[in-house]
mmCIF file of C-alpha atoms in Angstrom:
data_model
loop_
_atom_site.group_PDB
_atom_site.id
_atom_site.type_symbol
_atom_site.label_atom_id
_atom_site.label_comp_id
_atom_site.label_asym_id
_atom_site.label_seq_id
_atom_site.Cartn_x
_atom_site.Cartn_y
_atom_site.Cartn_z
ATOM 1 C CA MET V 10 0.000 0.000 0.000
ATOM 2 C CA ASP V 11 2.863 2.404 0.787
ATOM 3 C CA THR V 12 4.369 1.693 -2.622
ATOM 4 C CA PHE V 13 1.046 2.360 -4.328
ATOM 5 C CA LEU V 14 0.206 5.541 -2.391
ATOM 6 C CA TRP V 15 3.618 7.196 -2.522
ATOM 7 C CA GLY V 16 5.180 5.532 -5.571
ATOM 8 C CA ALA V 17 2.342 5.046 -8.042
ATOM 9 C CA LEU V 18 -0.589 7.294 -7.090
ATOM 10 C CA PRO V 19 1.298 10.577 -7.742
ATOM 11 C CA TYR V 20 2.051 9.493 -11.318
ATOM 12 C CA ILE V 21 -1.521 8.303 -11.842
ATOM 13 C CA ALA V 22 -2.780 11.698 -10.703
ATOM 14 C CA LEU V 23 -0.268 13.458 -12.975
ATOM 15 C CA ALA V 24 -1.260 11.289 -15.946
ATOM 16 C CA LEU V 25 -4.944 12.094 -15.384
ATOM 17 C CA LEU V 26 -4.109 15.788 -15.015
ATOM 18 C CA VAL V 27 -2.135 16.021 -18.261
ATOM 19 C CA SER V 28 -4.337 13.729 -20.366
ATOM 20 C CA GLY V 29 -7.467 15.379 -18.986
ATOM 21 C CA LEU V 30 -6.204 18.844 -19.931
ATOM 22 C CA VAL V 31 -5.352 17.671 -23.448
ATOM 23 C CA TRP V 32 -8.736 15.973 -23.875
ATOM 24 C CA ARG V 33 -10.621 18.956 -22.495
ATOM 25 C CA TYR V 34 -8.789 21.375 -24.779
ATOM 26 C CA ARG V 35 -9.360 19.256 -27.889
ATOM 27 C CA TYR V 36 -12.932 18.095 -27.372
ATOM 28 C CA ASP V 37 -14.514 20.491 -24.847
ATOM 29 C CA ARG V 38 -12.885 23.824 -25.592
ATOM 30 C CA PHE V 39 -16.155 25.725 -25.177
ATOM 31 C CA GLY V 40 -16.611 24.072 -21.787
ATOM 32 C CA TRP V 41 -13.203 25.332 -20.615
ATOM 33 C CA THR V 42 -14.769 27.972 -18.411
ATOM 34 C CA THR V 43 -15.651 28.833 -14.831
ATOM 35 C CA ARG V 44 -19.340 28.495 -15.672
ATOM 36 C CA SER V 45 -19.905 31.752 -13.836
ATOM 37 C CA SER V 46 -23.289 32.268 -12.167
ATOM 38 C CA GLU V 47 -22.765 36.010 -11.671
ATOM 39 C CA ILE V 48 -25.829 36.743 -13.771
ATOM 40 C CA TYR V 49 -28.004 35.133 -11.065
ATOM 41 C CA GLU V 50 -26.361 36.753 -8.021
ATOM 42 C CA SER V 51 -23.361 39.054 -7.727
ATOM 43 C CA ARG V 52 -23.277 40.567 -4.227
ATOM 44 C CA LEU V 53 -22.043 37.499 -2.343
ATOM 45 C CA LEU V 54 -20.003 36.356 -5.328
ATOM 46 C CA ASN V 55 -18.063 39.625 -5.463
ATOM 47 C CA LEU V 56 -17.340 39.243 -1.748
ATOM 48 C CA ALA V 57 -16.485 35.541 -1.527
ATOM 49 C CA SER V 58 -14.655 34.995 -4.813
ATOM 50 C CA PRO V 59 -11.702 37.340 -4.083
ATOM 51 C CA VAL V 60 -11.446 35.971 -0.534
ATOM 52 C CA PHE V 61 -11.223 32.407 -1.833
ATOM 53 C CA HIS V 62 -8.841 33.189 -4.686
ATOM 54 C CA TYR V 63 -6.418 35.161 -2.526
ATOM 55 C CA GLY V 64 -6.566 32.469 0.137
ATOM 56 C CA ILE V 65 -5.903 29.594 -2.272
ATOM 57 C CA LEU V 66 -3.095 31.579 -3.916
ATOM 58 C CA PHE V 67 -1.355 32.044 -0.559
ATOM 59 C CA VAL V 68 -1.911 28.343 0.215
ATOM 60 C CA LEU V 69 -0.250 27.419 -3.084
ATOM 61 C CA VAL V 70 2.715 29.720 -2.429
ATOM 62 C CA GLY V 71 3.114 28.225 1.051
ATOM 63 C CA HIS V 72 3.121 24.687 -0.326
ATOM 64 C CA LEU V 73 5.662 25.564 -3.005
ATOM 65 C CA MET V 74 7.927 27.155 -0.413
ATOM 66 C CA GLY V 75 7.597 24.304 2.069
ATOM 67 C CA LEU V 76 8.053 21.483 -0.447
ATOM 68 C CA PHE V 77 10.619 22.894 -2.857
ATOM 69 C CA VAL V 78 12.753 25.259 -0.770
ATOM 70 C CA PRO V 79 15.244 23.174 1.282
ATOM 71 C CA ALA V 80 16.006 24.089 4.872
ATOM 72 C CA SER V 81 19.571 24.952 3.880
ATOM 73 C CA TRP V 82 18.252 27.796 1.705
ATOM 74 C CA THR V 83 16.177 29.370 4.471
ATOM 75 C CA ASP V 84 19.068 28.932 6.897
ATOM 76 C CA ALA V 85 21.317 30.754 4.435
ATOM 77 C CA VAL V 86 19.098 33.849 4.539
ATOM 78 C CA GLY V 87 18.984 33.863 8.328
ATOM 79 C CA MET V 88 15.655 32.089 8.910
ATOM 80 C CA ASP V 89 16.226 29.335 11.450
ATOM 81 C CA GLU V 90 13.849 26.433 12.085
ATOM 82 C CA HIS V 91 11.969 28.264 14.858
ATOM 83 C CA ALA V 92 11.303 31.298 12.673
ATOM 84 C CA TYR V 93 10.242 29.096 9.778
ATOM 85 C CA ASN V 94 7.905 27.149 12.052
ATOM 86 C CA LEU V 95 6.186 30.358 13.189
ATOM 87 C CA LEU V 96 5.878 31.612 9.609
ATOM 88 C CA SER V 97 4.459 28.297 8.451
ATOM 89 C CA LEU V 98 2.047 28.112 11.376
ATOM 90 C CA PHE V 99 0.584 31.614 11.303
ATOM 91 C CA ALA V 100 0.807 32.414 7.578
ATOM 92 C CA GLY V 101 -0.296 28.926 6.532
ATOM 93 C CA CYS V 102 -3.284 28.844 8.873
ATOM 94 C CA ALA V 103 -4.297 32.379 7.894
ATOM 95 C CA ALA V 104 -4.218 31.461 4.194
ATOM 96 C CA GLY V 105 -6.139 28.241 4.805
ATOM 97 C CA LEU V 106 -8.810 29.972 6.887
ATOM 98 C CA LEU V 107 -9.148 32.659 4.212
ATOM 99 C CA ALA V 108 -9.719 30.025 1.523
ATOM 100 C CA VAL V 109 -12.159 28.056 3.685
ATOM 101 C CA THR V 110 -14.134 31.211 4.492
ATOM 102 C CA GLY V 111 -14.443 31.999 0.796
ATOM 103 C CA ILE V 112 -15.606 28.471 -0.038
ATOM 104 C CA LEU V 113 -18.179 28.436 2.765
ATOM 105 C CA VAL V 114 -19.685 31.730 1.597
ATOM 106 C CA LEU V 115 -19.781 30.423 -1.977
ATOM 107 C CA LEU V 116 -21.524 27.258 -0.766
ATOM 108 C CA TYR V 117 -24.012 29.326 1.238
ATOM 109 C CA ARG V 118 -24.698 31.383 -1.881
ATOM 110 C CA ARG V 119 -25.320 28.283 -3.961
ATOM 111 C CA ARG V 120 -27.536 26.692 -1.336
ATOM 112 C CA THR V 121 -29.720 29.731 -0.635
ATOM 113 C CA ASN V 122 -30.116 31.149 -4.153
ATOM 114 C CA PRO V 123 -32.558 28.998 -6.164
ATOM 115 C CA ALA V 124 -31.207 30.067 -9.558
ATOM 116 C CA VAL V 125 -27.600 29.378 -8.576
ATOM 117 C CA LEU V 126 -28.595 26.070 -7.003
ATOM 118 C CA ARG V 127 -30.282 24.939 -10.213
ATOM 119 C CA ALA V 128 -27.101 25.779 -12.121
ATOM 120 C CA THR V 129 -25.017 23.605 -9.755
ATOM 121 C CA THR V 130 -24.112 20.207 -11.221
ATOM 122 C CA ARG V 131 -23.043 16.997 -9.517
ATOM 123 C CA ASN V 132 -19.584 17.707 -10.837
ATOM 124 C CA ASP V 133 -19.606 21.043 -8.990
ATOM 125 C CA LYS V 134 -20.669 19.366 -5.749
ATOM 126 C CA LEU V 135 -17.853 16.807 -6.021
ATOM 127 C CA MET V 136 -15.341 19.548 -6.768
ATOM 128 C CA TYR V 137 -16.412 21.637 -3.774
ATOM 129 C CA ALA V 138 -16.300 18.583 -1.470
ATOM 130 C CA VAL V 139 -12.792 17.498 -2.494
ATOM 131 C CA LEU V 140 -11.416 21.049 -2.534
ATOM 132 C CA LEU V 141 -12.826 21.879 0.895
ATOM 133 C CA ALA V 142 -11.631 18.535 2.291
ATOM 134 C CA ALA V 143 -8.085 19.109 1.021
ATOM 135 C CA ILE V 144 -7.828 22.544 2.654
ATOM 136 C CA VAL V 145 -9.487 21.540 5.937
ATOM 137 C CA LEU V 146 -7.353 18.406 6.247
ATOM 138 C CA GLY V 147 -4.260 20.523 5.689
ATOM 139 C CA LEU V 148 -5.314 22.846 8.510
ATOM 140 C CA VAL V 149 -6.056 19.895 10.796
ATOM 141 C CA ALA V 150 -2.690 18.291 10.056
ATOM 142 C CA LYS V 151 -0.867 21.545 10.726
ATOM 143 C CA LEU V 152 -2.694 22.495 13.915
ATOM 144 C CA THR V 153 -2.514 19.029 15.462
ATOM 145 C CA HIS V 154 1.239 18.749 14.918
ATOM 146 C CA ALA V 155 2.435 22.263 15.672
ATOM 147 C CA SER V 156 3.200 24.556 18.580
ATOM 148 C CA LEU V 157 4.862 27.920 19.090
ATOM 149 C CA ASP V 158 8.124 26.213 20.042
ATOM 150 C CA ALA V 159 8.337 23.542 17.355
ATOM 151 C CA GLY V 160 6.214 21.661 14.871
ATOM 152 C CA TYR V 161 6.365 18.624 12.673
ATOM 153 C CA ASP V 162 9.343 19.062 10.341
ATOM 154 C CA TYR V 163 7.851 17.975 7.023
ATOM 155 C CA ARG V 164 10.871 19.381 5.214
ATOM 156 C CA THR V 165 12.831 16.258 6.186
ATOM 157 C CA THR V 166 10.177 13.746 5.105
ATOM 158 C CA ILE V 167 7.354 14.956 2.846
ATOM 159 C CA ALA V 168 9.392 17.557 0.968
ATOM 160 C CA PRO V 169 12.212 15.142 -0.059
ATOM 161 C CA TRP V 170 9.558 12.624 -1.136
ATOM 162 C CA VAL V 171 7.847 15.203 -3.347
ATOM 163 C CA ARG V 172 11.135 16.276 -4.923
ATOM 164 C CA SER V 173 12.086 12.635 -5.537
ATOM 165 C CA LEU V 174 8.993 12.235 -7.706
ATOM 166 C CA PHE V 175 10.491 14.606 -10.281
ATOM 167 C CA THR V 176 13.585 12.401 -10.624
ATOM 168 C CA LEU V 177 11.353 9.367 -11.311
ATOM 169 C CA SER V 178 12.764 7.618 -8.248
ATOM 170 C CA PRO V 179 10.109 8.122 -5.532
ATOM 171 C CA ASP V 180 11.566 7.763 -2.055
ATOM 172 C CA VAL V 181 8.515 6.050 -0.549
ATOM 173 C CA TYR V 182 10.338 5.290 2.696
ATOM 174 C CA ARG V 183 10.376 9.013 3.530
ATOM 175 C CA MET V 184 6.616 8.748 4.090
ATOM 176 C CA ALA V 185 6.796 5.771 6.436
ATOM 177 C CA ASP V 186 6.801 7.744 9.695
ATOM 178 C CA VAL V 187 4.761 10.738 8.512
ATOM 179 C CA PRO V 188 1.716 11.421 10.741
ATOM 180 C CA VAL V 189 -1.559 10.010 9.431
ATOM 181 C CA ALA V 190 -3.142 13.464 9.147
ATOM 182 C CA PHE V 191 -0.470 14.578 6.679
ATOM 183 C CA LYS V 192 -0.809 11.336 4.710
ATOM 184 C CA VAL V 193 -4.572 11.762 4.338
ATOM 185 C CA HIS V 194 -4.059 15.392 3.304
ATOM 186 C CA ALA V 195 -1.553 14.283 0.651
ATOM 187 C CA VAL V 196 -3.867 11.608 -0.764
ATOM 188 C CA VAL V 197 -6.835 13.994 -0.997
ATOM 189 C CA GLY V 198 -4.548 16.584 -2.601
ATOM 190 C CA LEU V 199 -3.518 14.065 -5.273
ATOM 191 C CA LEU V 200 -7.180 13.248 -5.855
ATOM 192 C CA LEU V 201 -7.870 16.952 -6.334
ATOM 193 C CA PHE V 202 -5.114 17.200 -8.957
ATOM 194 C CA ALA V 203 -6.612 14.242 -10.828
ATOM 195 C CA LEU V 204 -10.059 15.891 -10.839
ATOM 196 C CA LEU V 205 -8.911 19.372 -11.921
ATOM 197 C CA PRO V 206 -9.249 18.913 -15.711
ATOM 198 C CA PHE V 207 -12.794 17.601 -15.417
ATOM 199 C CA THR V 208 -14.214 20.408 -13.283
ATOM 200 C CA ARG V 209 -14.629 24.164 -13.502
ATOM 201 C CA LEU V 210 -11.240 24.459 -11.775
ATOM 202 C CA VAL V 211 -9.705 23.887 -15.204
ATOM 203 C CA HIS V 212 -9.830 27.665 -15.672
ATOM 204 C CA MET V 213 -6.769 27.954 -13.416
ATOM 205 C CA PHE V 214 -4.713 26.852 -16.417
ATOM 206 C CA SER V 215 -5.992 29.730 -18.553
ATOM 207 C CA ALA V 216 -4.737 33.278 -18.930
ATOM 208 C CA PRO V 217 -6.287 35.981 -21.156
ATOM 209 C CA VAL V 218 -2.985 36.757 -22.877
ATOM 210 C CA GLN V 219 -4.542 37.402 -26.296
ATOM 211 C CA TYR V 220 -6.811 40.017 -24.741
ATOM 212 C CA LEU V 221 -3.793 42.302 -24.293
ATOM 213 C CA PHE V 222 -3.088 42.317 -28.036
ATOM 214 C CA ARG V 223 -6.574 42.328 -29.547
ATOM 215 C CA PRO V 224 -7.497 45.186 -31.909
ATOM 216 C CA TYR V 225 -9.775 48.003 -30.844
ATOM 217 C CA LEU V 226 -13.511 47.380 -31.103
ATOM 218 C CA VAL V 227 -15.530 50.483 -31.976
ATOM 219 C CA TYR V 228 -19.219 50.435 -31.086
ATOM 220 C CA ARG V 229 -19.997 54.148 -31.604
ATOM 221 C CA SER V 230 -19.939 56.569 -34.478
ATOM 222 C CA ARG V 231 -17.375 59.349 -34.748
ATOM 223 C CA ASP V 232 -17.599 61.956 -31.983
ATOM 224 C CA PRO V 233 -19.826 64.745 -33.403
ATOM 225 C CA LYS V 234 -18.179 67.304 -31.101
ATOM 226 C CA LEU V 235 -14.880 67.117 -32.952
ATOM 227 C CA PRO V 236 -14.295 70.122 -35.255
ATOM 228 C CA ALA V 237 -14.268 69.527 -38.977
ATOM 229 C CA GLY V 238 -10.927 68.310 -40.242
ATOM 230 C CA ALA V 239 -9.639 67.387 -36.785
ATOM 231 C CA PRO V 240 -7.653 64.140 -36.610
ATOM 232 C CA PRO V 241 -9.631 61.241 -35.128
ATOM 233 C CA ARG V 242 -9.057 60.314 -31.509
ATOM 234 C CA ARG V 243 -7.198 57.151 -30.620
ATOM 235 C CA GLY V 244 -9.533 54.210 -31.030
ATOM 236 C CA TRP V 245 -11.683 56.055 -33.603
ATOM 237 C CA GLU V 246 -9.499 55.483 -36.638
ATOM 238 C CA GLU V 247 -11.297 54.909 -39.905
ATOM 239 C CA ILE V 248 -11.035 51.422 -41.347
ATOM 240 C CA GLU V 249 -10.313 51.138 -45.038
ATOM 241 C CA ASP V 250 -11.854 48.297 -47.008
#
């Protein structure tokens, strides 16, 4: 089971992530969207969506720092283990609570607004459940194995295991003595990665780059207040056939 969970499951999740993105882009390009329900309700959405997105962004940054920045690097800049533990504890919990708060408000909005509820699919419900579980389990793992003096040093176990996956030689034995709470969090996180391409979360792999270079779109006639013979304003240029 250890070999499957920490040696095979990460690659299965990665294979589903990559193949799912390719399939979605080729055969469901018009479905590659957030499926926004803003048209039905915008007040709570405008409040909860930024809270969730900022929270999940900080959670992602914290994970990248904890898993891919070795302790020797933080020591080199003067951050000892105690300082790193405090940063991880307070900043990580704050980011997680911010993301959870945003999700809970979004769930409340979907449950109490009939139009939004009707637009909610089973796929959406599964996505919300797995996403919320991953964040909550991360908070539980952190809070149950941390204190102001010291906490569980995952940079000597989980982090080397994660980095070993990229060399195609997973060090499954690093996960042998990891607390159960962290193991469950890791498994649910891998499940979330496998589900990403098949849910509305696929929009995280999109960026409106082409929008920055699109041509001007003119929806009005020339400004009648301009004097005769005056050069047209920017964005009002005449188009020659």
